[in-house]
Amino acid sequence: MPVRWLLTLFNALAIGTILVILGLALLFFFERALINGLQETVQNRAYSAAESVLAADADEVLDPDGVENLTLEGVFIVVRDAEGGVISQTAALSTNVPENDRVWRAALEADLPAAGTTRLSSEAPEYVYAIPVSPAGNDARVVEAGASYGSVSEALVEIRRVLAAGILIALLFAVLGAYFLARAALAPVDAVTKAASAIGDGNLSKRLPVENPRDEIGRLALAINALLARLQAAFERREEALARQRRFVADAGHELRTPLTSISGYAGVLKRWGLEDRKTANESVEAIERESRRMQDFVEDLLTLARGDEKPRMKFEETDLAALAREATEDARATADSDLAIDFEAPERGVRACLDPAKVRQVASILLDNAVKYTGPGGRVQVRAFRRDGYAVLEVTDTGVGIPPEHLPLVFERFHRVDGSRSGGGSGLGLSIARQIADLHGGDIEVQSTPGRGSSFRLLLPAREDP
Ligand code: ADP
């Protein structure tokens, strides 16, 4: 059942119950008041009649003029002797004398007023009040006054009718009011529902209208909008990640294709001529070896990147970055051509930082490899370690070919190479691995370069305060 109808039903039930209880209470109150009024009137008349009986002569027990007032509002009076015989009675009772002797007998016997009901007609019972009197010089008597409850019943029927009609009308208004109130209150919910259903899969950028941000519906719409914003962001992140992954797979496939083509080409040559021609066989085997190594290096780089993407466990140690840079420089010098000057400029003090030595060493190797690779004979590579603005910095500067400005923001991207022909067989993954390691340390990597004059790469790691 819709909430609107539930609210209406609940309201109708609640108001209806209250009205019925109120009506019943009112009816009870009226009944009591009417009965009390009737009994009081009858008792008063009985006392008045008793007084006039006490004052009257033996024969004239009820003064015809005085009795007129006593019998107003349907009250009847009966005067009996000590045996119950009727001495006198009002005109209204010319035929019907209360037959029930219980009341007057009780009054006479106890010599105290007594009250009770009797039945003169079939319509309604009568209330009777009897008072014993002993006039001077006369026998004991009893004065009875009574009146029918009929008027009370009639009044109650009327009151019941009015109350029932009132309750029905009030209930009708209450139900109508509750229905329209519920409808008005729930209208914004309908609006929000419509707007929310209009937001499909593709258009997460849509938002619900917020009419009043302070009421319940407004707050609901705001909460849904915030949820939508988070969903949209998550959706976009997922799309981006998927696109990146697709690009990565395509690029990796592309990279693998070149050495594989070479290998299968040389394998063909080997098969066709290698058995007769030893020189061709040697050349082919060497080429196959070279290309396989290239592929191996490339796959190694891919694996390193993939592991880095999964937030690897880092082995942080307090390390002197300067010592680490010196070792890397010495290694590079040992393998590089002798016509290239590779120097390490030692800092005055140690440059201590909390870092993963193996990973930072890998960055130093990547930067040094690149510097050597892109610097011609007679050039110079300089390595430094120093502190700057709370960072421990490893800097590798060369006097090589440099990087064109438009490529600078892209060199850290996966597979990005400035120029395939001059890349010296690199995979384009070295600098992305370096940036990943910098990120894992909460640090950064930056580059400055002038084409034709050289480049300078800097790895920045959060430093420890010097003790
Ligand atoms: P690669 O394996 O091709 O060297 P990297 O990610 O290490 O891949 O470098 C990306 C590209 O940035 C290189 O292809 C090269 O064009 C350019 N590059 C990197 N280091 C230098 C440098 N020291 N001097 C000139 N160009 C560089």
Short mmCIF file of N, CA and C in Angstrom, two decimals, residues 122-217:
data_model
loop_
_atom_site.label_atom_id
_atom_site.label_comp_id
_atom_site.label_asym_id
_atom_site.label_seq_id
_atom_site.Cartn_x
_atom_site.Cartn_y
_atom_site.Cartn_z
N SER A 122 -44.91 0.81 29.86
CA SER A 122 -43.87 -0.02 29.28
C SER A 122 -42.75 0.82 28.68
N GLU A 123 -42.97 2.14 28.55
CA GLU A 123 -41.97 2.97 27.85
C GLU A 123 -40.66 3.07 28.61
N ALA A 124 -40.74 3.57 29.81
CA ALA A 124 -39.50 3.76 30.58
C ALA A 124 -39.83 3.63 32.05
N PRO A 125 -38.93 3.19 32.88
CA PRO A 125 -39.19 3.07 34.32
C PRO A 125 -39.28 4.45 34.97
N GLU A 126 -39.89 4.52 36.14
CA GLU A 126 -40.00 5.79 36.85
C GLU A 126 -39.08 5.78 38.06
N TYR A 127 -38.61 6.97 38.38
CA TYR A 127 -37.83 7.13 39.60
C TYR A 127 -38.80 7.53 40.70
N VAL A 128 -38.71 6.90 41.86
CA VAL A 128 -39.65 7.21 42.96
C VAL A 128 -38.84 7.52 44.21
N TYR A 129 -39.29 8.58 44.93
CA TYR A 129 -38.63 8.94 46.18
C TYR A 129 -39.71 9.04 47.26
N ALA A 130 -39.55 8.33 48.35
CA ALA A 130 -40.60 8.30 49.39
C ALA A 130 -40.07 8.86 50.70
N ILE A 131 -40.90 9.72 51.34
CA ILE A 131 -40.49 10.30 52.63
C ILE A 131 -41.58 9.99 53.67
N PRO A 132 -41.23 9.38 54.82
CA PRO A 132 -42.25 9.14 55.85
C PRO A 132 -42.55 10.45 56.61
N VAL A 133 -43.79 10.72 56.84
CA VAL A 133 -44.17 11.93 57.61
C VAL A 133 -45.16 11.53 58.72
N SER A 134 -45.11 12.23 59.82
CA SER A 134 -46.07 11.97 60.91
C SER A 134 -46.71 13.29 61.32
N PRO A 135 -47.79 13.70 60.63
CA PRO A 135 -48.43 14.98 60.98
C PRO A 135 -49.03 14.88 62.38
N ALA A 136 -49.02 16.02 63.10
CA ALA A 136 -49.55 16.04 64.48
C ALA A 136 -51.02 15.64 64.44
N GLY A 137 -51.39 14.73 65.28
CA GLY A 137 -52.79 14.33 65.40
C GLY A 137 -53.26 13.39 64.32
N ASN A 138 -52.44 13.00 63.47
CA ASN A 138 -52.82 12.09 62.38
C ASN A 138 -51.95 10.85 62.39
N ASP A 139 -52.38 9.85 61.62
CA ASP A 139 -51.56 8.62 61.51
C ASP A 139 -50.32 8.90 60.67
N ALA A 140 -49.39 8.00 60.83
CA ALA A 140 -48.18 8.15 59.99
C ALA A 140 -48.53 7.99 58.53
N ARG A 141 -47.87 8.69 57.73
CA ARG A 141 -48.11 8.63 56.28
C ARG A 141 -46.77 8.57 55.55
N VAL A 142 -46.91 8.34 54.22
CA VAL A 142 -45.69 8.40 53.42
C VAL A 142 -46.00 9.19 52.15
N VAL A 143 -45.10 10.13 51.86
CA VAL A 143 -45.28 10.95 50.65
C VAL A 143 -44.32 10.43 49.58
N GLU A 144 -44.88 10.12 48.42
CA GLU A 144 -44.03 9.62 47.32
C GLU A 144 -44.04 10.64 46.19
N ALA A 145 -42.87 10.89 45.63
CA ALA A 145 -42.80 11.70 44.40
C ALA A 145 -42.06 10.86 43.37
N GLY A 146 -42.43 11.02 42.13
CA GLY A 146 -41.76 10.22 41.08
C GLY A 146 -41.83 10.89 39.73
N ALA A 147 -41.01 10.45 38.83
CA ALA A 147 -41.04 10.95 37.44
C ALA A 147 -40.45 9.89 36.54
N SER A 148 -40.90 9.94 35.29
CA SER A 148 -40.43 8.91 34.34
C SER A 148 -39.03 9.26 33.82
N TYR A 149 -38.25 8.21 33.61
CA TYR A 149 -36.92 8.40 32.98
C TYR A 149 -37.04 8.65 31.47
N GLY A 150 -38.30 8.61 31.00
CA GLY A 150 -38.52 8.75 29.55
C GLY A 150 -37.89 9.99 28.96
N SER A 151 -38.02 11.13 29.68
CA SER A 151 -37.46 12.37 29.12
C SER A 151 -35.95 12.27 28.99
N VAL A 152 -35.33 11.60 30.01
CA VAL A 152 -33.88 11.42 29.96
C VAL A 152 -33.51 10.59 28.72
N SER A 153 -34.25 9.48 28.51
CA SER A 153 -33.94 8.62 27.36
C SER A 153 -34.08 9.39 26.06
N GLU A 154 -35.16 10.19 25.98
CA GLU A 154 -35.36 10.95 24.73
C GLU A 154 -34.22 11.91 24.49
N ALA A 155 -33.83 12.62 25.55
CA ALA A 155 -32.73 13.58 25.41
C ALA A 155 -31.46 12.86 24.98
N LEU A 156 -31.25 11.66 25.59
CA LEU A 156 -30.02 10.92 25.27
C LEU A 156 -30.01 10.47 23.81
N VAL A 157 -31.18 10.04 23.33
CA VAL A 157 -31.26 9.63 21.92
C VAL A 157 -30.88 10.80 21.02
N GLU A 158 -31.39 11.98 21.37
CA GLU A 158 -31.09 13.16 20.56
C GLU A 158 -29.59 13.48 20.59
N ILE A 159 -29.06 13.44 21.81
CA ILE A 159 -27.63 13.74 21.96
C ILE A 159 -26.79 12.74 21.18
N ARG A 160 -27.18 11.48 21.24
CA ARG A 160 -26.44 10.43 20.53
C ARG A 160 -26.44 10.71 19.03
N ARG A 161 -27.59 11.13 18.54
CA ARG A 161 -27.71 11.40 17.11
C ARG A 161 -26.78 12.55 16.71
N VAL A 162 -26.82 13.61 17.51
CA VAL A 162 -25.98 14.79 17.20
C VAL A 162 -24.49 14.42 17.27
N LEU A 163 -24.16 13.65 18.33
CA LEU A 163 -22.75 13.27 18.49
C LEU A 163 -22.28 12.42 17.31
N ALA A 164 -23.09 11.43 16.92
CA ALA A 164 -22.70 10.54 15.83
C ALA A 164 -22.48 11.34 14.55
N ALA A 165 -23.42 12.27 14.28
CA ALA A 165 -23.28 13.08 13.07
C ALA A 165 -22.00 13.91 13.16
N GLY A 166 -21.76 14.51 14.34
CA GLY A 166 -20.56 15.35 14.52
C GLY A 166 -19.30 14.54 14.31
N ILE A 167 -19.30 13.33 14.89
CA ILE A 167 -18.10 12.48 14.77
C ILE A 167 -17.86 12.12 13.31
N LEU A 168 -18.92 11.78 12.61
CA LEU A 168 -18.77 11.40 11.20
C LEU A 168 -18.21 12.55 10.37
N ILE A 169 -18.80 13.75 10.59
CA ILE A 169 -18.33 14.91 9.81
C ILE A 169 -16.87 15.21 10.15
N ALA A 170 -16.54 15.18 11.45
CA ALA A 170 -15.16 15.47 11.86
C ALA A 170 -14.21 14.45 11.26
N LEU A 171 -14.65 13.17 11.24
CA LEU A 171 -13.80 12.11 10.71
C LEU A 171 -13.56 12.31 9.22
N LEU A 172 -14.62 12.71 8.53
CA LEU A 172 -14.51 12.95 7.09
C LEU A 172 -13.48 14.05 6.82
N PHE A 173 -13.60 15.14 7.59
CA PHE A 173 -12.64 16.24 7.41
C PHE A 173 -11.23 15.78 7.74
N ALA A 174 -11.13 14.98 8.82
CA ALA A 174 -9.80 14.52 9.24
C ALA A 174 -9.17 13.66 8.16
N VAL A 175 -9.96 12.75 7.57
CA VAL A 175 -9.42 11.85 6.54
C VAL A 175 -8.99 12.64 5.31
N LEU A 176 -9.90 13.57 4.90
CA LEU A 176 -9.56 14.38 3.71
C LEU A 176 -8.31 15.20 3.97
N GLY A 177 -8.27 15.82 5.18
CA GLY A 177 -7.11 16.65 5.53
C GLY A 177 -5.86 15.81 5.55
N ALA A 178 -5.94 14.61 6.16
CA ALA A 178 -4.76 13.75 6.26
C ALA A 178 -4.29 13.34 4.87
N TYR A 179 -5.26 13.03 3.98
CA TYR A 179 -4.88 12.61 2.63
C TYR A 179 -4.15 13.72 1.89
N PHE A 180 -4.73 14.93 1.94
CA PHE A 180 -4.10 16.03 1.19
C PHE A 180 -2.76 16.42 1.80
N LEU A 181 -2.68 16.34 3.13
CA LEU A 181 -1.42 16.66 3.80
C LEU A 181 -0.34 15.66 3.38
N ALA A 182 -0.72 14.37 3.41
CA ALA A 182 0.25 13.32 3.05
C ALA A 182 0.68 13.50 1.60
N ARG A 183 -0.29 13.85 0.75
CA ARG A 183 0.04 14.02 -0.66
C ARG A 183 1.01 15.16 -0.86
N ALA A 184 0.70 16.29 -0.16
CA ALA A 184 1.57 17.46 -0.29
C ALA A 184 2.96 17.15 0.25
N ALA A 185 3.01 16.42 1.39
CA ALA A 185 4.31 16.14 2.01
C ALA A 185 5.13 15.20 1.15
N LEU A 186 4.44 14.27 0.45
CA LEU A 186 5.19 13.25 -0.29
C LEU A 186 5.45 13.65 -1.75
N ALA A 187 4.88 14.78 -2.16
CA ALA A 187 5.08 15.19 -3.56
C ALA A 187 6.57 15.34 -3.90
N PRO A 188 7.40 15.96 -3.02
CA PRO A 188 8.83 16.06 -3.34
C PRO A 188 9.50 14.70 -3.47
N VAL A 189 9.00 13.70 -2.72
CA VAL A 189 9.59 12.36 -2.84
C VAL A 189 9.34 11.82 -4.25
N ASP A 190 8.11 12.08 -4.75
CA ASP A 190 7.80 11.65 -6.12
C ASP A 190 8.75 12.33 -7.10
N ALA A 191 8.97 13.64 -6.87
CA ALA A 191 9.84 14.39 -7.78
C ALA A 191 11.25 13.79 -7.76
N VAL A 192 11.73 13.48 -6.54
CA VAL A 192 13.09 12.92 -6.42
C VAL A 192 13.13 11.54 -7.10
N THR A 193 12.07 10.74 -6.90
CA THR A 193 12.03 9.41 -7.52
C THR A 193 12.10 9.52 -9.04
N LYS A 194 11.29 10.47 -9.58
CA LYS A 194 11.28 10.64 -11.04
C LYS A 194 12.66 11.03 -11.53
N ALA A 195 13.25 12.03 -10.83
CA ALA A 195 14.57 12.51 -11.26
C ALA A 195 15.60 11.40 -11.15
N ALA A 196 15.49 10.59 -10.07
CA ALA A 196 16.49 9.52 -9.87
C ALA A 196 16.34 8.45 -10.95
N SER A 197 15.07 8.15 -11.35
CA SER A 197 14.93 7.13 -12.39
C SER A 197 15.43 7.63 -13.74
N ALA A 198 15.45 8.96 -13.90
CA ALA A 198 15.92 9.50 -15.17
C ALA A 198 17.44 9.37 -15.29
N ILE A 199 18.10 9.15 -14.13
CA ILE A 199 19.56 9.02 -14.17
C ILE A 199 19.91 7.59 -14.51
N GLY A 200 20.33 7.39 -15.73
CA GLY A 200 20.63 6.03 -16.16
C GLY A 200 22.10 5.71 -15.97
N ASP A 201 22.55 4.66 -16.68
CA ASP A 201 23.93 4.22 -16.59
C ASP A 201 24.90 5.27 -17.10
N GLY A 202 24.51 5.82 -18.26
CA GLY A 202 25.47 6.67 -18.97
C GLY A 202 25.61 8.07 -18.40
N ASN A 203 24.53 8.58 -17.75
CA ASN A 203 24.61 10.00 -17.38
C ASN A 203 24.72 10.20 -15.88
N LEU A 204 25.81 9.74 -15.33
CA LEU A 204 26.04 9.92 -13.89
C LEU A 204 26.32 11.37 -13.54
N SER A 205 26.45 12.21 -14.56
CA SER A 205 26.77 13.62 -14.27
C SER A 205 25.52 14.38 -13.85
N LYS A 206 24.33 13.78 -14.08
CA LYS A 206 23.08 14.46 -13.69
C LYS A 206 22.95 14.50 -12.17
N ARG A 207 22.26 15.56 -11.67
CA ARG A 207 22.05 15.66 -10.22
C ARG A 207 20.57 15.89 -9.94
N LEU A 208 20.14 15.53 -8.73
CA LEU A 208 18.74 15.72 -8.36
C LEU A 208 18.52 17.18 -7.98
N PRO A 209 17.30 17.68 -8.22
CA PRO A 209 17.02 19.07 -7.80
C PRO A 209 16.90 19.15 -6.28
N VAL A 210 17.47 20.19 -5.69
CA VAL A 210 17.37 20.37 -4.23
C VAL A 210 16.62 21.68 -3.98
N GLU A 211 15.34 21.56 -3.54
CA GLU A 211 14.57 22.79 -3.35
C GLU A 211 14.89 23.45 -2.03
N ASN A 212 14.87 22.65 -0.96
CA ASN A 212 15.20 23.22 0.35
C ASN A 212 16.22 22.29 1.03
N PRO A 213 17.47 22.71 1.07
CA PRO A 213 18.50 21.80 1.59
C PRO A 213 18.36 21.50 3.08
N ARG A 214 17.41 22.23 3.74
CA ARG A 214 17.30 22.02 5.19
C ARG A 214 16.21 21.00 5.57
N ASP A 215 15.25 20.76 4.66
CA ASP A 215 14.21 19.79 5.05
C ASP A 215 14.66 18.35 4.71
N GLU A 216 13.85 17.37 5.13
CA GLU A 216 14.25 15.97 5.01
C GLU A 216 14.51 15.60 3.55
N ILE A 217 13.58 16.04 2.67
CA ILE A 217 13.71 15.67 1.26
C ILE A 217 14.97 16.30 0.67
#
